[in-house]
Structure formats: C-alpha cells, structure tokens
C-alpha cells in the first residue's frame, strides 16, 4: 500500500480485498481514508483477484493495476506502464524482480540479469498478471474473471493463458516498470513436510486447468498433465526420504480430483485429511484412499467434502 501511495502517478482509487484476515487488518483498513476495502472469507488468491477485478469493472474503471500481498512496485512503476499505448484491450506487465538480491528477473523469458541491464524496452513474454500488471476492462469482458475454484497455486498462470492463448489478447512486459517479489523458496526436489504442505494439493490439481488453457486441444492438455504428474511422482520417489508413500497417496488424491473435476475442496478439508488420513496409520490411509476413490467414481459431488 505504501508503494502505491509513493507512485509518481497516482491511481484513481485503491481497493484492498481482505481475504479472511484475522489479525485486525480490517480495523486498520477502516481508518484509511484513501482505501476502499472488501472483507470476505478466505477464497484464496483466485477468489480475491476475481472479486477485485469484478468490482473495478462494475464501477467503470478502464484499467485495473493488480498486485499480490507479498510484493511491491517501484515508485515509477505505474508511470512506466501508462507510457504505453492504451487504446486496445491488452495486458501490460511489470518486470518482476527478486526483492532480496534485486538481480535476477523472476519472469522466464528475460535475458537481463541485473538492474543495470534494464532498458526502456517493451517485450513479449510470460507474465504474472497478479504482480504489477494493468488489465483492461475489455479483457474482463472477453475473457471473464480468474477462476475462483482454483483457490491458489496456478490461478494466475491459468488466467494468463486464457487471456493470451484462448482469446489471443496481446500481452507485453515493460522492462523499466519494476515489481519486486520474494524468491520462490519451496522446492519439490528437496525434502518437504506433508504436515505443512497442504497447498501442494492445489499445485497438482490445478495444473490440468492451467494446461487446458495453455493448449486448446484437450488431448494435448491431458497428456501434458500426465507427464507433469509422472515427473512429480518421480521427484517423490527419488528425492523424498520421509512419508514417501503417504505423499504419493496425497498427490494421487489431487490427481483424481483434477480428472473428475472436483473443485470444492477447501484448505480446511485438505488439512483435516492430512491429519486424519495421510499421517494416520497406514491401514487407515489405505482404507480412506479406497473410500475416496469410490466417492470420486460414483458420487463426485461429495468427493471433495468426504472426510
């Protein structure tokens, strides 16, 4: 919020979607005269951005500048974005940079390595629409909103591919508009704890939705997803030393939900299952896994809430 307040060109309004915060954030927001805020239950990043974009469109804003809660924009980031031609539905992105060492770009297609290499340049490439991007209202009208039921992990990528691949809307990145973001510290090739990695469920389940937007041909998306899951299983077998078979069952559950289109599983349900199933005795885990498989086959609407 402070980085938005420091912008050389100020936005017309600041909207904060408070996604179920329980640490008096709403009390602080109530005291901010320059902030409009929406308080709702936690619907993940997908639900938060969907509500924010829907609100901006409803109240007639032409452009919405999106950013997540763990990054911040350089003081002239918005000014650099607005220097581009804004007369068409387009996705205009900031260049996302590691905020710790401020050297390496996070976005994949850049050849730049340090801030000294930054030029007044606009390039096409992979974007992160929820980290410093301007989204035109016509994009929302044509493409729709982010998919709330993805909750988190991949919702941003799915929206980007839906914009650029399915609807052929142009996306550009303004290299001189900088958005700082924390580096990704979690790696699936290193040891990870099943007890604290509930969001891995969404990482596995949501990949099919991402690939379905990336590849318009359904069979291509399906085989790309099978390849992804196979690699993920291989990484568990090769790199994990603890709870290996329980992690495989956990990933298998997410895979089954993706295949059968089950998108009603909340973080609370995932954490409950981890506690009661995947960290329970092995016989209990096998029994519950079989039960879940039966639900997925014959009563898919109940599979996501089956405890």
PDB file of C-alpha atoms in Angstrom:
ATOM      1  CA  UNK A   1       0.000   0.000   0.000  1.00  0.00           C
ATOM      2  CA  UNK A   2       2.841   2.382   0.815  1.00  0.00           C
ATOM      3  CA  UNK A   3       4.451   1.676  -2.560  1.00  0.00           C
ATOM      4  CA  UNK A   4       1.157   2.609  -4.249  1.00  0.00           C
ATOM      5  CA  UNK A   5       0.985   5.823  -2.246  1.00  0.00           C
ATOM      6  CA  UNK A   6       4.510   6.731  -3.408  1.00  0.00           C
ATOM      7  CA  UNK A   7       3.724   6.362  -7.122  1.00  0.00           C
ATOM      8  CA  UNK A   8       4.726   9.273  -9.350  1.00  0.00           C
ATOM      9  CA  UNK A   9       1.300   8.917 -10.998  1.00  0.00           C
ATOM     10  CA  UNK A  10      -1.450   8.100  -8.526  1.00  0.00           C
ATOM     11  CA  UNK A  11      -4.239   5.644  -9.310  1.00  0.00           C
ATOM     12  CA  UNK A  12      -7.786   6.940  -9.095  1.00  0.00           C
ATOM     13  CA  UNK A  13      -8.636   4.503  -6.306  1.00  0.00           C
ATOM     14  CA  UNK A  14      -7.016   1.872  -4.101  1.00  0.00           C
ATOM     15  CA  UNK A  15      -9.037  -1.284  -3.480  1.00  0.00           C
ATOM     16  CA  UNK A  16      -7.938  -3.888  -0.933  1.00  0.00           C
ATOM     17  CA  UNK A  17      -9.645  -7.277  -0.851  1.00  0.00           C
ATOM     18  CA  UNK A  18      -9.193  -8.555   2.695  1.00  0.00           C
ATOM     19  CA  UNK A  19      -9.231 -12.316   2.254  1.00  0.00           C
ATOM     20  CA  UNK A  20     -10.306 -13.510   5.677  1.00  0.00           C
ATOM     21  CA  UNK A  21      -7.621 -11.788   7.734  1.00  0.00           C
ATOM     22  CA  UNK A  22      -7.887 -12.367  11.493  1.00  0.00           C
ATOM     23  CA  UNK A  23      -5.135 -10.023  12.725  1.00  0.00           C
ATOM     24  CA  UNK A  24      -7.080  -6.720  12.936  1.00  0.00           C
ATOM     25  CA  UNK A  25      -6.240  -5.806   9.342  1.00  0.00           C
ATOM     26  CA  UNK A  26      -9.848  -4.770   8.809  1.00  0.00           C
ATOM     27  CA  UNK A  27      -9.609  -2.378  11.774  1.00  0.00           C
ATOM     28  CA  UNK A  28      -6.559  -0.727  10.212  1.00  0.00           C
ATOM     29  CA  UNK A  29      -8.256  -0.561   6.801  1.00  0.00           C
ATOM     30  CA  UNK A  30     -11.282   1.172   8.310  1.00  0.00           C
ATOM     31  CA  UNK A  31      -9.011   4.038   9.376  1.00  0.00           C
ATOM     32  CA  UNK A  32      -7.506   4.609   5.896  1.00  0.00           C
ATOM     33  CA  UNK A  33      -9.370   7.403   4.133  1.00  0.00           C
ATOM     34  CA  UNK A  34      -7.788   6.679   0.739  1.00  0.00           C
ATOM     35  CA  UNK A  35      -8.593   2.946   0.685  1.00  0.00           C
ATOM     36  CA  UNK A  36     -11.724   1.115  -0.359  1.00  0.00           C
ATOM     37  CA  UNK A  37     -11.801  -2.376   1.060  1.00  0.00           C
ATOM     38  CA  UNK A  38     -13.851  -5.523   0.773  1.00  0.00           C
ATOM     39  CA  UNK A  39     -13.763  -8.014   3.646  1.00  0.00           C
ATOM     40  CA  UNK A  40     -14.679 -11.595   2.808  1.00  0.00           C
ATOM     41  CA  UNK A  41     -13.924 -15.154   3.841  1.00  0.00           C
ATOM     42  CA  UNK A  42     -10.685 -16.614   2.567  1.00  0.00           C
ATOM     43  CA  UNK A  43     -11.215 -17.587  -1.069  1.00  0.00           C
ATOM     44  CA  UNK A  44      -7.530 -17.750  -1.949  1.00  0.00           C
ATOM     45  CA  UNK A  45      -5.694 -15.536  -4.400  1.00  0.00           C
ATOM     46  CA  UNK A  46      -8.064 -16.603  -7.191  1.00  0.00           C
ATOM     47  CA  UNK A  47     -11.139 -15.502  -5.258  1.00  0.00           C
ATOM     48  CA  UNK A  48      -9.508 -12.274  -4.116  1.00  0.00           C
ATOM     49  CA  UNK A  49      -8.486 -11.150  -7.582  1.00  0.00           C
ATOM     50  CA  UNK A  50     -11.795 -12.239  -9.099  1.00  0.00           C
ATOM     51  CA  UNK A  51     -13.682 -10.053  -6.624  1.00  0.00           C
ATOM     52  CA  UNK A  52     -11.288  -7.130  -7.154  1.00  0.00           C
ATOM     53  CA  UNK A  53     -11.500  -7.220 -10.946  1.00  0.00           C
ATOM     54  CA  UNK A  54     -15.272  -7.632 -10.817  1.00  0.00           C
ATOM     55  CA  UNK A  55     -15.574  -4.580  -8.533  1.00  0.00           C
ATOM     56  CA  UNK A  56     -13.335  -2.443 -10.781  1.00  0.00           C
ATOM     57  CA  UNK A  57     -15.332  -3.416 -13.858  1.00  0.00           C
ATOM     58  CA  UNK A  58     -18.651  -2.761 -12.117  1.00  0.00           C
ATOM     59  CA  UNK A  59     -17.631   0.767 -11.148  1.00  0.00           C
ATOM     60  CA  UNK A  60     -16.392   1.696 -14.610  1.00  0.00           C
ATOM     61  CA  UNK A  61     -12.606   1.673 -14.283  1.00  0.00           C
ATOM     62  CA  UNK A  62     -10.830   1.205 -17.617  1.00  0.00           C
ATOM     63  CA  UNK A  63      -7.636  -0.255 -16.153  1.00  0.00           C
ATOM     64  CA  UNK A  64      -7.014  -2.305 -13.023  1.00  0.00           C
ATOM     65  CA  UNK A  65      -3.498  -2.484 -11.596  1.00  0.00           C
ATOM     66  CA  UNK A  66      -3.176  -5.833  -9.831  1.00  0.00           C
ATOM     67  CA  UNK A  67      -0.704  -6.843  -7.174  1.00  0.00           C
ATOM     68  CA  UNK A  68      -0.398  -9.584  -4.614  1.00  0.00           C
ATOM     69  CA  UNK A  69       0.153  -9.060  -0.901  1.00  0.00           C
ATOM     70  CA  UNK A  70       3.813 -10.102  -0.777  1.00  0.00           C
ATOM     71  CA  UNK A  71       5.359  -7.712  -3.322  1.00  0.00           C
ATOM     72  CA  UNK A  72       5.683  -4.009  -4.007  1.00  0.00           C
ATOM     73  CA  UNK A  73       6.143  -1.727  -7.004  1.00  0.00           C
ATOM     74  CA  UNK A  74       8.962   0.710  -7.724  1.00  0.00           C
ATOM     75  CA  UNK A  75       7.883   4.339  -7.289  1.00  0.00           C
ATOM     76  CA  UNK A  76       7.581   4.956 -11.044  1.00  0.00           C
ATOM     77  CA  UNK A  77       6.191   1.536 -12.000  1.00  0.00           C
ATOM     78  CA  UNK A  78       2.699   2.766 -12.857  1.00  0.00           C
ATOM     79  CA  UNK A  79       4.044   5.761 -14.783  1.00  0.00           C
ATOM     80  CA  UNK A  80       6.158   3.461 -16.969  1.00  0.00           C
ATOM     81  CA  UNK A  81       3.176   1.220 -17.658  1.00  0.00           C
ATOM     82  CA  UNK A  82       0.959   4.167 -18.594  1.00  0.00           C
ATOM     83  CA  UNK A  83       3.500   5.408 -21.141  1.00  0.00           C
ATOM     84  CA  UNK A  84       2.435   2.553 -23.415  1.00  0.00           C
ATOM     85  CA  UNK A  85      -0.380   2.844 -25.939  1.00  0.00           C
ATOM     86  CA  UNK A  86      -3.546   2.166 -24.010  1.00  0.00           C
ATOM     87  CA  UNK A  87      -6.148   2.224 -26.778  1.00  0.00           C
ATOM     88  CA  UNK A  88      -6.789  -1.502 -27.025  1.00  0.00           C
ATOM     89  CA  UNK A  89      -7.627  -4.461 -24.778  1.00  0.00           C
ATOM     90  CA  UNK A  90      -4.232  -5.618 -23.647  1.00  0.00           C
ATOM     91  CA  UNK A  91      -2.316  -6.996 -20.692  1.00  0.00           C
ATOM     92  CA  UNK A  92       0.594  -4.710 -19.720  1.00  0.00           C
ATOM     93  CA  UNK A  93       3.006  -6.218 -17.232  1.00  0.00           C
ATOM     94  CA  UNK A  94       5.763  -5.004 -14.974  1.00  0.00           C
ATOM     95  CA  UNK A  95       9.071  -6.861 -14.885  1.00  0.00           C
ATOM     96  CA  UNK A  96       9.090  -8.977 -11.725  1.00  0.00           C
ATOM     97  CA  UNK A  97      12.396  -8.951  -9.841  1.00  0.00           C
ATOM     98  CA  UNK A  98      13.700 -10.877  -6.860  1.00  0.00           C
ATOM     99  CA  UNK A  99      13.285  -8.412  -3.987  1.00  0.00           C
ATOM    100  CA  UNK A 100      16.114  -9.890  -1.901  1.00  0.00           C
ATOM    101  CA  UNK A 101      19.123  -9.516  -4.178  1.00  0.00           C
ATOM    102  CA  UNK A 102      17.390  -7.311  -6.805  1.00  0.00           C
ATOM    103  CA  UNK A 103      19.357  -9.005  -9.564  1.00  0.00           C
ATOM    104  CA  UNK A 104      17.503 -11.840 -11.220  1.00  0.00           C
ATOM    105  CA  UNK A 105      14.201 -11.478 -13.035  1.00  0.00           C
ATOM    106  CA  UNK A 106      11.557 -13.933 -11.971  1.00  0.00           C
ATOM    107  CA  UNK A 107       9.741 -13.989 -15.289  1.00  0.00           C
ATOM    108  CA  UNK A 108      11.157 -16.669 -17.536  1.00  0.00           C
ATOM    109  CA  UNK A 109      11.786 -15.097 -20.934  1.00  0.00           C
ATOM    110  CA  UNK A 110      14.059 -12.255 -19.861  1.00  0.00           C
ATOM    111  CA  UNK A 111      17.750 -12.272 -20.754  1.00  0.00           C
ATOM    112  CA  UNK A 112      18.538  -9.487 -18.301  1.00  0.00           C
ATOM    113  CA  UNK A 113      20.498 -10.406 -15.181  1.00  0.00           C
ATOM    114  CA  UNK A 114      20.955  -7.189 -13.213  1.00  0.00           C
ATOM    115  CA  UNK A 115      19.128  -3.911 -12.752  1.00  0.00           C
ATOM    116  CA  UNK A 116      21.939  -2.225 -14.656  1.00  0.00           C
ATOM    117  CA  UNK A 117      20.730  -4.070 -17.747  1.00  0.00           C
ATOM    118  CA  UNK A 118      17.239  -2.597 -17.585  1.00  0.00           C
ATOM    119  CA  UNK A 119      16.394  -0.526 -20.643  1.00  0.00           C
ATOM    120  CA  UNK A 120      13.395   1.445 -21.881  1.00  0.00           C
ATOM    121  CA  UNK A 121      12.061  -1.583 -23.692  1.00  0.00           C
ATOM    122  CA  UNK A 122       8.836  -3.483 -24.176  1.00  0.00           C
ATOM    123  CA  UNK A 123       8.964  -7.215 -24.833  1.00  0.00           C
ATOM    124  CA  UNK A 124       6.522 -10.049 -25.205  1.00  0.00           C
ATOM    125  CA  UNK A 125       6.755 -12.978 -22.854  1.00  0.00           C
ATOM    126  CA  UNK A 126       5.457 -14.857 -19.863  1.00  0.00           C
ATOM    127  CA  UNK A 127       3.716 -12.542 -17.423  1.00  0.00           C
ATOM    128  CA  UNK A 128       2.444 -12.684 -13.885  1.00  0.00           C
ATOM    129  CA  UNK A 129      -0.906 -10.857 -14.063  1.00  0.00           C
ATOM    130  CA  UNK A 130      -1.318 -10.646 -10.287  1.00  0.00           C
ATOM    131  CA  UNK A 131       2.037  -8.946  -9.742  1.00  0.00           C
ATOM    132  CA  UNK A 132       2.047  -5.415 -11.088  1.00  0.00           C
ATOM    133  CA  UNK A 133       0.025  -5.845 -14.279  1.00  0.00           C
ATOM    134  CA  UNK A 134      -2.513  -3.497 -15.859  1.00  0.00           C
ATOM    135  CA  UNK A 135      -5.618  -5.335 -17.060  1.00  0.00           C
ATOM    136  CA  UNK A 136      -8.001  -3.574 -19.443  1.00  0.00           C
ATOM    137  CA  UNK A 137     -11.733  -3.808 -18.695  1.00  0.00           C
ATOM    138  CA  UNK A 138     -12.325  -5.311 -22.142  1.00  0.00           C
ATOM    139  CA  UNK A 139     -10.092  -8.214 -21.124  1.00  0.00           C
ATOM    140  CA  UNK A 140     -12.537  -8.946 -18.322  1.00  0.00           C
ATOM    141  CA  UNK A 141     -15.474  -8.607 -20.706  1.00  0.00           C
ATOM    142  CA  UNK A 142     -13.970 -11.030 -23.231  1.00  0.00           C
ATOM    143  CA  UNK A 143     -12.094 -13.477 -21.000  1.00  0.00           C
ATOM    144  CA  UNK A 144     -14.036 -13.272 -17.759  1.00  0.00           C
ATOM    145  CA  UNK A 145     -12.603 -13.387 -14.258  1.00  0.00           C
ATOM    146  CA  UNK A 146      -9.989 -15.619 -12.633  1.00  0.00           C
ATOM    147  CA  UNK A 147     -11.434 -18.995 -11.674  1.00  0.00           C
ATOM    148  CA  UNK A 148     -12.348 -18.790  -8.001  1.00  0.00           C
ATOM    149  CA  UNK A 149     -12.489 -22.549  -7.560  1.00  0.00           C
ATOM    150  CA  UNK A 150      -8.746 -22.862  -8.249  1.00  0.00           C
ATOM    151  CA  UNK A 151      -8.210 -21.092  -4.894  1.00  0.00           C
ATOM    152  CA  UNK A 152      -4.408 -20.752  -5.227  1.00  0.00           C
ATOM    153  CA  UNK A 153      -1.371 -22.209  -6.981  1.00  0.00           C
ATOM    154  CA  UNK A 154      -1.672 -21.733 -10.720  1.00  0.00           C
ATOM    155  CA  UNK A 155      -4.714 -19.471 -10.809  1.00  0.00           C
ATOM    156  CA  UNK A 156      -2.524 -16.665 -12.146  1.00  0.00           C
ATOM    157  CA  UNK A 157      -0.972 -18.841 -14.865  1.00  0.00           C
ATOM    158  CA  UNK A 158      -4.374 -20.181 -15.912  1.00  0.00           C
ATOM    159  CA  UNK A 159      -5.710 -16.640 -16.279  1.00  0.00           C
ATOM    160  CA  UNK A 160      -2.670 -15.557 -18.296  1.00  0.00           C
ATOM    161  CA  UNK A 161      -3.005 -18.465 -20.727  1.00  0.00           C
ATOM    162  CA  UNK A 162      -6.746 -17.941 -21.011  1.00  0.00           C
ATOM    163  CA  UNK A 163      -6.082 -14.316 -21.979  1.00  0.00           C
ATOM    164  CA  UNK A 164      -3.219 -14.899 -24.401  1.00  0.00           C
ATOM    165  CA  UNK A 165      -3.755 -18.423 -25.779  1.00  0.00           C
ATOM    166  CA  UNK A 166      -7.509 -18.982 -25.843  1.00  0.00           C
ATOM    167  CA  UNK A 167      -8.541 -15.384 -26.611  1.00  0.00           C
ATOM    168  CA  UNK A 168      -5.387 -14.202 -28.432  1.00  0.00           C
ATOM    169  CA  UNK A 169      -5.130 -10.944 -26.469  1.00  0.00           C
ATOM    170  CA  UNK A 170      -1.726  -9.329 -26.617  1.00  0.00           C
ATOM    171  CA  UNK A 171       0.484  -9.242 -23.529  1.00  0.00           C
ATOM    172  CA  UNK A 172       3.629  -7.137 -23.205  1.00  0.00           C
ATOM    173  CA  UNK A 173       6.127  -6.547 -20.410  1.00  0.00           C
ATOM    174  CA  UNK A 174       7.580  -3.099 -19.758  1.00  0.00           C
ATOM    175  CA  UNK A 175      11.139  -3.766 -18.627  1.00  0.00           C
ATOM    176  CA  UNK A 176      11.518  -0.376 -16.948  1.00  0.00           C
ATOM    177  CA  UNK A 177       8.434  -0.911 -14.767  1.00  0.00           C
ATOM    178  CA  UNK A 178       9.767  -2.885 -11.822  1.00  0.00           C
ATOM    179  CA  UNK A 179       7.790  -5.008  -9.394  1.00  0.00           C
ATOM    180  CA  UNK A 180       9.675  -6.619  -6.506  1.00  0.00           C
ATOM    181  CA  UNK A 181       8.624 -10.062  -5.350  1.00  0.00           C
ATOM    182  CA  UNK A 182      10.054 -12.629  -2.904  1.00  0.00           C
ATOM    183  CA  UNK A 183      12.019 -15.506  -4.430  1.00  0.00           C
ATOM    184  CA  UNK A 184      10.424 -18.912  -4.501  1.00  0.00           C
ATOM    185  CA  UNK A 185      11.954 -20.819  -1.584  1.00  0.00           C
ATOM    186  CA  UNK A 186       9.954 -24.045  -1.759  1.00  0.00           C
ATOM    187  CA  UNK A 187      11.332 -26.820  -3.962  1.00  0.00           C
ATOM    188  CA  UNK A 188       9.697 -30.173  -4.617  1.00  0.00           C
ATOM    189  CA  UNK A 189      13.068 -31.785  -5.278  1.00  0.00           C
ATOM    190  CA  UNK A 190      14.037 -31.095  -1.661  1.00  0.00           C
ATOM    191  CA  UNK A 191      12.559 -32.722   1.412  1.00  0.00           C
ATOM    192  CA  UNK A 192       9.110 -31.292   2.197  1.00  0.00           C
ATOM    193  CA  UNK A 193       6.765 -31.950   5.072  1.00  0.00           C
ATOM    194  CA  UNK A 194       3.338 -33.348   4.339  1.00  0.00           C
ATOM    195  CA  UNK A 195       2.016 -31.761   7.543  1.00  0.00           C
ATOM    196  CA  UNK A 196       2.680 -28.201   6.351  1.00  0.00           C
ATOM    197  CA  UNK A 197       2.393 -28.536   2.564  1.00  0.00           C
ATOM    198  CA  UNK A 198      -1.389 -28.536   2.124  1.00  0.00           C
ATOM    199  CA  UNK A 199      -1.137 -26.113  -0.826  1.00  0.00           C
ATOM    200  CA  UNK A 200       0.689 -28.802  -2.794  1.00  0.00           C
ATOM    201  CA  UNK A 201      -2.765 -30.290  -3.374  1.00  0.00           C
ATOM    202  CA  UNK A 202      -3.712 -27.214  -5.418  1.00  0.00           C
ATOM    203  CA  UNK A 203      -0.367 -27.262  -7.229  1.00  0.00           C
ATOM    204  CA  UNK A 204      -1.118 -30.753  -8.534  1.00  0.00           C
ATOM    205  CA  UNK A 205      -4.883 -30.470  -9.031  1.00  0.00           C
ATOM    206  CA  UNK A 206      -4.860 -27.066 -10.756  1.00  0.00           C
ATOM    207  CA  UNK A 207      -2.192 -27.949 -13.308  1.00  0.00           C
ATOM    208  CA  UNK A 208      -4.791 -29.608 -15.543  1.00  0.00           C
ATOM    209  CA  UNK A 209      -6.795 -26.354 -15.661  1.00  0.00           C
ATOM    210  CA  UNK A 210      -3.630 -24.413 -16.492  1.00  0.00           C
ATOM    211  CA  UNK A 211      -2.680 -26.762 -19.302  1.00  0.00           C
ATOM    212  CA  UNK A 212      -6.254 -26.776 -20.642  1.00  0.00           C
ATOM    213  CA  UNK A 213      -5.983 -23.010 -21.126  1.00  0.00           C
ATOM    214  CA  UNK A 214      -2.453 -23.252 -22.496  1.00  0.00           C
ATOM    215  CA  UNK A 215      -3.259 -25.980 -25.027  1.00  0.00           C
ATOM    216  CA  UNK A 216      -6.666 -25.557 -26.753  1.00  0.00           C
ATOM    217  CA  UNK A 217      -6.554 -29.196 -27.905  1.00  0.00           C
ATOM    218  CA  UNK A 218      -7.873 -31.173 -24.926  1.00  0.00           C
ATOM    219  CA  UNK A 219      -5.926 -34.350 -25.626  1.00  0.00           C
ATOM    220  CA  UNK A 220      -2.671 -32.359 -25.697  1.00  0.00           C
ATOM    221  CA  UNK A 221      -3.511 -30.786 -22.342  1.00  0.00           C
ATOM    222  CA  UNK A 222      -4.369 -34.186 -20.881  1.00  0.00           C
ATOM    223  CA  UNK A 223      -1.089 -35.820 -21.921  1.00  0.00           C
ATOM    224  CA  UNK A 224       0.876 -32.780 -20.759  1.00  0.00           C
ATOM    225  CA  UNK A 225      -0.824 -33.188 -17.390  1.00  0.00           C
ATOM    226  CA  UNK A 226       0.031 -36.898 -17.256  1.00  0.00           C
ATOM    227  CA  UNK A 227       3.650 -36.003 -17.962  1.00  0.00           C
ATOM    228  CA  UNK A 228       3.613 -33.409 -15.166  1.00  0.00           C
ATOM    229  CA  UNK A 229       2.144 -35.858 -12.636  1.00  0.00           C
ATOM    230  CA  UNK A 230       4.613 -38.558 -13.678  1.00  0.00           C
ATOM    231  CA  UNK A 231       7.502 -36.159 -13.094  1.00  0.00           C
ATOM    232  CA  UNK A 232       6.040 -35.168  -9.742  1.00  0.00           C
ATOM    233  CA  UNK A 233       5.730 -38.813  -8.684  1.00  0.00           C
ATOM    234  CA  UNK A 234       9.312 -39.399  -9.819  1.00  0.00           C
ATOM    235  CA  UNK A 235      10.533 -36.494  -7.718  1.00  0.00           C
ATOM    236  CA  UNK A 236       8.839 -38.003  -4.657  1.00  0.00           C
ATOM    237  CA  UNK A 237      10.368 -41.428  -5.233  1.00  0.00           C
ATOM    238  CA  UNK A 238      13.836 -40.041  -5.873  1.00  0.00           C
ATOM    239  CA  UNK A 239      14.139 -37.084  -3.508  1.00  0.00           C
ATOM    240  CA  UNK A 240      11.843 -37.693  -0.543  1.00  0.00           C
ATOM    241  CA  UNK A 241      13.186 -39.640   2.438  1.00  0.00           C
ATOM    242  CA  UNK A 242      10.148 -39.425   4.726  1.00  0.00           C
ATOM    243  CA  UNK A 243       6.453 -40.250   4.240  1.00  0.00           C
ATOM    244  CA  UNK A 244       7.147 -41.233   0.651  1.00  0.00           C
ATOM    245  CA  UNK A 245       4.114 -43.446   0.059  1.00  0.00           C
ATOM    246  CA  UNK A 246       1.838 -41.124   2.005  1.00  0.00           C
ATOM    247  CA  UNK A 247       2.941 -38.251  -0.216  1.00  0.00           C
ATOM    248  CA  UNK A 248       2.195 -40.391  -3.268  1.00  0.00           C
ATOM    249  CA  UNK A 249      -1.322 -41.030  -1.964  1.00  0.00           C
ATOM    250  CA  UNK A 250      -1.749 -37.311  -1.273  1.00  0.00           C
ATOM    251  CA  UNK A 251      -0.692 -36.431  -4.832  1.00  0.00           C
ATOM    252  CA  UNK A 252      -2.875 -39.222  -6.202  1.00  0.00           C
ATOM    253  CA  UNK A 253      -5.901 -37.728  -4.469  1.00  0.00           C
ATOM    254  CA  UNK A 254      -5.237 -34.324  -6.072  1.00  0.00           C
ATOM    255  CA  UNK A 255      -4.752 -36.025  -9.458  1.00  0.00           C
ATOM    256  CA  UNK A 256      -8.072 -37.877  -9.137  1.00  0.00           C
ATOM    257  CA  UNK A 257      -9.885 -34.664  -8.248  1.00  0.00           C
ATOM    258  CA  UNK A 258      -8.433 -32.959 -11.334  1.00  0.00           C
ATOM    259  CA  UNK A 259      -9.512 -35.801 -13.617  1.00  0.00           C
ATOM    260  CA  UNK A 260     -13.050 -35.925 -12.203  1.00  0.00           C
ATOM    261  CA  UNK A 261     -13.418 -32.145 -11.997  1.00  0.00           C
ATOM    262  CA  UNK A 262     -13.732 -31.901  -8.207  1.00  0.00           C
ATOM    263  CA  UNK A 263     -13.041 -28.292  -7.225  1.00  0.00           C
ATOM    264  CA  UNK A 264     -14.874 -27.899  -3.921  1.00  0.00           C
ATOM    265  CA  UNK A 265     -12.030 -28.935  -1.622  1.00  0.00           C
ATOM    266  CA  UNK A 266     -11.106 -26.224   0.883  1.00  0.00           C
ATOM    267  CA  UNK A 267      -7.798 -25.808   2.762  1.00  0.00           C
ATOM    268  CA  UNK A 268      -9.568 -26.885   5.946  1.00  0.00           C
ATOM    269  CA  UNK A 269     -10.626 -30.175   4.338  1.00  0.00           C
ATOM    270  CA  UNK A 270      -7.117 -30.759   2.983  1.00  0.00           C
ATOM    271  CA  UNK A 271      -5.547 -30.114   6.386  1.00  0.00           C
ATOM    272  CA  UNK A 272      -8.102 -32.384   8.034  1.00  0.00           C
ATOM    273  CA  UNK A 273      -7.318 -35.184   5.601  1.00  0.00           C
ATOM    274  CA  UNK A 274      -3.590 -34.756   6.143  1.00  0.00           C
ATOM    275  CA  UNK A 275      -4.118 -35.064   9.885  1.00  0.00           C
ATOM    276  CA  UNK A 276      -6.610 -37.931   9.829  1.00  0.00           C
ATOM    277  CA  UNK A 277      -5.540 -39.837   6.726  1.00  0.00           C
ATOM    278  CA  UNK A 278      -2.056 -39.188   5.422  1.00  0.00           C
ATOM    279  CA  UNK A 279      -0.358 -39.013   8.814  1.00  0.00           C
ATOM    280  CA  UNK A 280      -2.561 -41.738  10.352  1.00  0.00           C
ATOM    281  CA  UNK A 281      -1.615 -45.455  10.481  1.00  0.00           C
ATOM    282  CA  UNK A 282      -1.027 -46.988   7.068  1.00  0.00           C
ATOM    283  CA  UNK A 283      -4.097 -49.248   7.170  1.00  0.00           C
ATOM    284  CA  UNK A 284      -6.305 -46.239   7.840  1.00  0.00           C
ATOM    285  CA  UNK A 285      -4.728 -44.333   4.970  1.00  0.00           C
ATOM    286  CA  UNK A 286      -5.349 -47.212   2.550  1.00  0.00           C
ATOM    287  CA  UNK A 287      -8.962 -47.599   3.666  1.00  0.00           C
ATOM    288  CA  UNK A 288      -9.683 -43.889   3.317  1.00  0.00           C
ATOM    289  CA  UNK A 289      -7.962 -43.727  -0.074  1.00  0.00           C
ATOM    290  CA  UNK A 290     -10.186 -46.543  -1.354  1.00  0.00           C
ATOM    291  CA  UNK A 291     -13.234 -44.784   0.083  1.00  0.00           C
ATOM    292  CA  UNK A 292     -12.283 -41.530  -1.657  1.00  0.00           C
ATOM    293  CA  UNK A 293     -11.817 -43.387  -4.938  1.00  0.00           C
ATOM    294  CA  UNK A 294     -15.338 -44.818  -4.665  1.00  0.00           C
ATOM    295  CA  UNK A 295     -16.734 -41.352  -3.963  1.00  0.00           C
ATOM    296  CA  UNK A 296     -14.863 -39.908  -6.961  1.00  0.00           C
ATOM    297  CA  UNK A 297     -16.217 -42.614  -9.263  1.00  0.00           C
ATOM    298  CA  UNK A 298     -19.843 -42.794  -8.136  1.00  0.00           C
ATOM    299  CA  UNK A 299     -20.567 -39.605  -6.154  1.00  0.00           C
ATOM    300  CA  UNK A 300     -18.067 -36.974  -7.409  1.00  0.00           C
ATOM    301  CA  UNK A 301     -20.027 -34.062  -5.929  1.00  0.00           C
ATOM    302  CA  UNK A 302     -19.317 -35.439  -2.453  1.00  0.00           C
ATOM    303  CA  UNK A 303     -15.693 -36.407  -3.044  1.00  0.00           C
ATOM    304  CA  UNK A 304     -14.283 -33.018  -2.113  1.00  0.00           C
ATOM    305  CA  UNK A 305     -16.087 -32.932   1.222  1.00  0.00           C
ATOM    306  CA  UNK A 306     -15.756 -36.588   2.175  1.00  0.00           C
ATOM    307  CA  UNK A 307     -13.916 -36.874   5.478  1.00  0.00           C
TER     308      UNK A 307
END
